[in-house]
Short mmCIF file of C-alpha atoms in Angstrom, two decimals:
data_model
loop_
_atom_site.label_atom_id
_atom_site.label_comp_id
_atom_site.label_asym_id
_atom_site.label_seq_id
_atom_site.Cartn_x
_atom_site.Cartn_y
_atom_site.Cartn_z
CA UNK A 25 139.23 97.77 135.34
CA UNK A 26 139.85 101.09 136.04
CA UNK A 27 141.99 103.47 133.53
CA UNK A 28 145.36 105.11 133.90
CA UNK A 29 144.85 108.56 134.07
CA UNK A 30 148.13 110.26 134.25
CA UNK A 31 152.14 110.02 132.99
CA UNK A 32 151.84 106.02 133.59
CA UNK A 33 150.22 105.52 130.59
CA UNK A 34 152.54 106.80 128.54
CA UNK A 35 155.29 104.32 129.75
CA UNK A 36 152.56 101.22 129.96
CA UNK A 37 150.49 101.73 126.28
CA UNK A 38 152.98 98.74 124.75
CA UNK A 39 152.19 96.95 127.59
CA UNK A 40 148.83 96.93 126.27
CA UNK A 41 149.49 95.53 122.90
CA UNK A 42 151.41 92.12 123.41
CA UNK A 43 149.51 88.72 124.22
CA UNK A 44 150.01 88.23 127.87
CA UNK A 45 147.82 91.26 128.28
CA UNK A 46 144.80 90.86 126.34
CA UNK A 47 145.07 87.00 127.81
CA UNK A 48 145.65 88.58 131.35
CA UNK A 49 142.44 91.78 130.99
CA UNK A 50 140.22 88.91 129.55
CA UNK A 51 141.05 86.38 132.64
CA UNK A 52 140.52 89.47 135.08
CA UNK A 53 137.21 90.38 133.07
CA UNK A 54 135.57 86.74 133.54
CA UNK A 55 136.79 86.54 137.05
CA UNK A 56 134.83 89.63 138.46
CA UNK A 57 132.12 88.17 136.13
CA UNK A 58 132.52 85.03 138.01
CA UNK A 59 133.68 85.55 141.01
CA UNK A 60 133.60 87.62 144.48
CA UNK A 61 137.18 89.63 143.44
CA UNK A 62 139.07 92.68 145.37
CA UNK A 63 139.69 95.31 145.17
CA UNK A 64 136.83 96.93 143.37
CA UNK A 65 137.48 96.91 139.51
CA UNK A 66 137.59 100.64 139.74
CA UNK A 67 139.92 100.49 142.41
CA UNK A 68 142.51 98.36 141.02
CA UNK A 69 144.89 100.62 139.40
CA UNK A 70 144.56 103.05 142.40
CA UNK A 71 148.49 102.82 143.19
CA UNK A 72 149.33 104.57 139.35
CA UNK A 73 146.81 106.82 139.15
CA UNK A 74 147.46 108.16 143.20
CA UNK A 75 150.91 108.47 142.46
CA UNK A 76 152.28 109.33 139.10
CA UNK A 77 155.45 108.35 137.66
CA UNK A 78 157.27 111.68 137.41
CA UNK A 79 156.37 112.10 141.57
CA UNK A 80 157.47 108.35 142.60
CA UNK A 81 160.00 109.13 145.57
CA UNK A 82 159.71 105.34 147.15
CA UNK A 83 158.71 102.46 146.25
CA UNK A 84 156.58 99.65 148.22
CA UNK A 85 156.16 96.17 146.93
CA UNK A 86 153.67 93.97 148.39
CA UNK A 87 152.38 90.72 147.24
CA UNK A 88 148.77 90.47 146.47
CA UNK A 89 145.75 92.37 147.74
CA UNK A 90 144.15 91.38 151.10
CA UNK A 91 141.09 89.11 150.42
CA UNK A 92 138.85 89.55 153.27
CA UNK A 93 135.67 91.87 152.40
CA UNK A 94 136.43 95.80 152.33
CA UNK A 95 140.08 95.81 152.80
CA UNK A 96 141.62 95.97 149.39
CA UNK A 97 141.73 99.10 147.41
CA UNK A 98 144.77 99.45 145.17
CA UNK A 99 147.44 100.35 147.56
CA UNK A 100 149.96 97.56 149.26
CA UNK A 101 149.06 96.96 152.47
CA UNK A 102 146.54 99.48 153.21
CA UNK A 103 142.87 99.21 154.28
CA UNK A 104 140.11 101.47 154.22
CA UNK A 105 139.04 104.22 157.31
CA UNK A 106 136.46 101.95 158.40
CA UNK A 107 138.37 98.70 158.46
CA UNK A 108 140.39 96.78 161.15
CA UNK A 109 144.07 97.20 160.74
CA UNK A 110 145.57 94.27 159.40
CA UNK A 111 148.49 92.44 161.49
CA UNK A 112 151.40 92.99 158.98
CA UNK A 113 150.00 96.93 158.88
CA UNK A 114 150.32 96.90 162.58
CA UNK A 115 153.89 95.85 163.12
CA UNK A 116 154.59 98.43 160.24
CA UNK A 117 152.81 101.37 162.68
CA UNK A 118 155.41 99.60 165.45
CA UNK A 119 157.94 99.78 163.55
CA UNK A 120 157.33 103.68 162.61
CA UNK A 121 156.89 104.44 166.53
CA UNK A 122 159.73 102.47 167.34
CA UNK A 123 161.80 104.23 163.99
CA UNK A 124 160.35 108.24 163.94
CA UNK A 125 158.11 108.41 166.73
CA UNK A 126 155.10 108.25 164.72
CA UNK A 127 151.91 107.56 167.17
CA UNK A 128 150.02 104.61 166.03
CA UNK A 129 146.79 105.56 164.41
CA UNK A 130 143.66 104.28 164.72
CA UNK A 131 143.19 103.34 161.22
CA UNK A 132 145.01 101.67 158.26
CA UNK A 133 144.48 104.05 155.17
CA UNK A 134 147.84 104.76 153.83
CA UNK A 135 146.62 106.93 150.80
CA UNK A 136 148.58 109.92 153.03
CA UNK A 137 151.88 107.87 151.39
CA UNK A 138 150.78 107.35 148.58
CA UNK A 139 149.82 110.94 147.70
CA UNK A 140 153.51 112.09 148.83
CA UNK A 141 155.18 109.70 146.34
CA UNK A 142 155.03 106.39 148.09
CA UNK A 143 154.46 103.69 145.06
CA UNK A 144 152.31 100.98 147.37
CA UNK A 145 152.25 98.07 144.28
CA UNK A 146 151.59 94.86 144.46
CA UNK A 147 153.13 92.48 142.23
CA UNK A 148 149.80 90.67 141.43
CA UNK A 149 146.76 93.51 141.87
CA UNK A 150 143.66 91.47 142.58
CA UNK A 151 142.69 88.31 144.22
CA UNK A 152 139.62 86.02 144.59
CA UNK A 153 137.54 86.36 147.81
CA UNK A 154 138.93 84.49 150.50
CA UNK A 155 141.78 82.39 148.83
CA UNK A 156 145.59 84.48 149.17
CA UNK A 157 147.29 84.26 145.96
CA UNK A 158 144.50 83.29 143.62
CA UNK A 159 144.99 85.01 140.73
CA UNK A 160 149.30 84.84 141.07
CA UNK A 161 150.44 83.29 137.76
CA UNK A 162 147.66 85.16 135.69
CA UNK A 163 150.00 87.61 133.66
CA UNK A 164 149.68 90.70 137.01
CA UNK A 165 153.53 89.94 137.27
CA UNK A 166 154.83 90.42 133.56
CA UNK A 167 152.59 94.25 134.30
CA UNK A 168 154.15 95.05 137.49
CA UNK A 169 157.28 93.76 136.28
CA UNK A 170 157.10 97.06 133.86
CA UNK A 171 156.14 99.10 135.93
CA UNK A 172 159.29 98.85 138.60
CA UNK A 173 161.32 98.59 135.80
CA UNK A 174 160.10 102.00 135.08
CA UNK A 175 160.41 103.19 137.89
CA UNK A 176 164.03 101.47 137.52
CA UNK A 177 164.92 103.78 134.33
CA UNK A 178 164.06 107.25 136.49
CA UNK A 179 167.08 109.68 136.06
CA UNK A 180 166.60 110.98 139.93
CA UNK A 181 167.02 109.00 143.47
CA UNK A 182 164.22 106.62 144.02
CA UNK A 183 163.83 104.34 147.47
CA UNK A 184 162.88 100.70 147.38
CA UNK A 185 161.46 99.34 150.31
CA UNK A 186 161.88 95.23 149.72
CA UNK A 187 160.43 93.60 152.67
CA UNK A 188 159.74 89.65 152.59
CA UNK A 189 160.89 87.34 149.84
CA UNK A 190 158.17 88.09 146.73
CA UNK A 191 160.28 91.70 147.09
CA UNK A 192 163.31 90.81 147.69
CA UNK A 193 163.03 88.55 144.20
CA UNK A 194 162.69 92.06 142.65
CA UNK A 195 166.35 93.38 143.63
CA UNK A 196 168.05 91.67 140.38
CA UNK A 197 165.79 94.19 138.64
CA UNK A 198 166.88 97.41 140.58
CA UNK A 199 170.47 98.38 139.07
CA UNK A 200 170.19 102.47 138.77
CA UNK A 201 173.13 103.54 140.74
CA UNK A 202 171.27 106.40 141.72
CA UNK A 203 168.59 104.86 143.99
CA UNK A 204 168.67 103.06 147.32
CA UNK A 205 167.14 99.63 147.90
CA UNK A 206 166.30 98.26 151.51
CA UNK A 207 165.59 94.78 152.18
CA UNK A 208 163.75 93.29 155.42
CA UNK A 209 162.01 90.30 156.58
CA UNK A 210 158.38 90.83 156.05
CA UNK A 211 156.21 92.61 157.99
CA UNK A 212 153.63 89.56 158.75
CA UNK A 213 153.34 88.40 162.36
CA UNK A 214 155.45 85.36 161.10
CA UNK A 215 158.45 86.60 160.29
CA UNK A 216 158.76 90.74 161.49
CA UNK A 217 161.26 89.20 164.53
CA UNK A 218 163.63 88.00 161.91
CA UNK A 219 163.99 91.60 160.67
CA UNK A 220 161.85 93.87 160.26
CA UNK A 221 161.16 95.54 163.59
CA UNK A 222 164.69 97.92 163.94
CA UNK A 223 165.18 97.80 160.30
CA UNK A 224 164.88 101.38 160.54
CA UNK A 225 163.78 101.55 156.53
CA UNK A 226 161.72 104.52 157.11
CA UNK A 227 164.47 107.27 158.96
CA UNK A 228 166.84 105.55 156.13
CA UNK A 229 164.28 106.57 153.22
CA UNK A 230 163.99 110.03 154.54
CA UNK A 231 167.63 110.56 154.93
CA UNK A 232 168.45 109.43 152.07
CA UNK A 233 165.32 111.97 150.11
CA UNK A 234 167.21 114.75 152.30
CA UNK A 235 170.54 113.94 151.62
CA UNK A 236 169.60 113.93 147.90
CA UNK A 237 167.86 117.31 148.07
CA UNK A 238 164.50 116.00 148.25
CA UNK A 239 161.51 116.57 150.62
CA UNK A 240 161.10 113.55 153.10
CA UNK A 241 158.10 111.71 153.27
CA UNK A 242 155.85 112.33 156.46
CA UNK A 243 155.22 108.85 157.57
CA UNK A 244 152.41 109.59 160.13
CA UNK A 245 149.29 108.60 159.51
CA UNK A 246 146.24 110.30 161.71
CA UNK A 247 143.43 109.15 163.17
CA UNK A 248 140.16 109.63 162.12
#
């Protein structure tokens, strides 16, 4: 897989070191060995290494990465230029129009977020062609798990953005009085009606960057 290339490595290296890890890079090696697996290996730590620790301004947690060819690519819920916009990515552009305004672009490549501060991680960062969830249960959890808590330990306001239950699970880890968590339904087709459309999260985030001195992120995607 791909290497950390920035201030994320210094907070990860002991990461590196205990059991779960070695078990968890040698399961992920034999896999792509084995296996049709997304993203890219290269690809995988894309979240970290787009958006470094010391610039992390909100926080996204998704679940796994999508598993259908040429959509995964290390950020939550994104797709590549070229690719069909997922539903759940879809009612998130609704949501934005219906929150800020934000036109709804014809394409799903969030890296725009990402490159402003937006954290887009996954709690399990790669999957098997075809079959959601594959690899959950592998060891990706006990890594993401240090990561937010990380993020958790920043001395400067932070926005979490918890939509669906994997997400929501994470809130018992998020006690830094000085950052915001938002919880919603998830953004899926199944479940956005119980929540997520007029949840507002985005105007909330920004006001809450502003309010704290900060610059606000500038949700709007544009078309290609």
């Amino acid at each position: 897989m791909g290497a950390i290339t920035n201030d994320w490595l210094e907070v990860l290296n002991p990461q590196f070191g205990m059991p779960y890890y070695k078990k968890l890079y040698d399961t992920v090696k034999r896999e792509y060995s084995t296996h049709v697996v997304y993203p890219p290996a290269d690809d995988i730590l894309n979240a970290l290494n787009f958006t470094p620790l010391s610039k992390v301004k909100v926080v996204i947690i998704g679940q796994d990465p999508y598993h259908e060819p040429g959509q995964a690519h290390g950020l939550c819920f994104s797709v590549k230029k070229d690719i069909d916009i997922p539903p759940s990515l879809v009612n998130i552009y609704k949501e934005l129009q219906e929150d800020l305004g934000c036109y709804i672009p014809n394409n799903g490549y969030l890296k725009k977020w990402a490159d402003q501060g937006v954290l887009m991680l996954n709690t399990v960062l790669t999957v098997r062609a075809g079959v959601a969830n594959s690899h959950k249960g592998i060891g990706w959890e006990q890594f993401t798990d240090a990561i937010i808590s990380a993020v958790n330990n920043v001395d400067r306001p932070v926005v979490y953005l918890l939509w669906g239950r994997p997400a929501r699970m994470k809130k018992e880890m998020l006690n830094n009085p000085k950052h915001l968590v938002l919880e919603s339904a998830h953004p899926s087709p199944l479940s956005a009606y119980r929540g997520f459309f007029g949840c507002k999260h985005f105007s909330k985030a920004n006001e809450f960057l502003v309010a704290n001195g900060l610059t606000p992120i500038d949700w709007q995607i544009e078309n290609v």
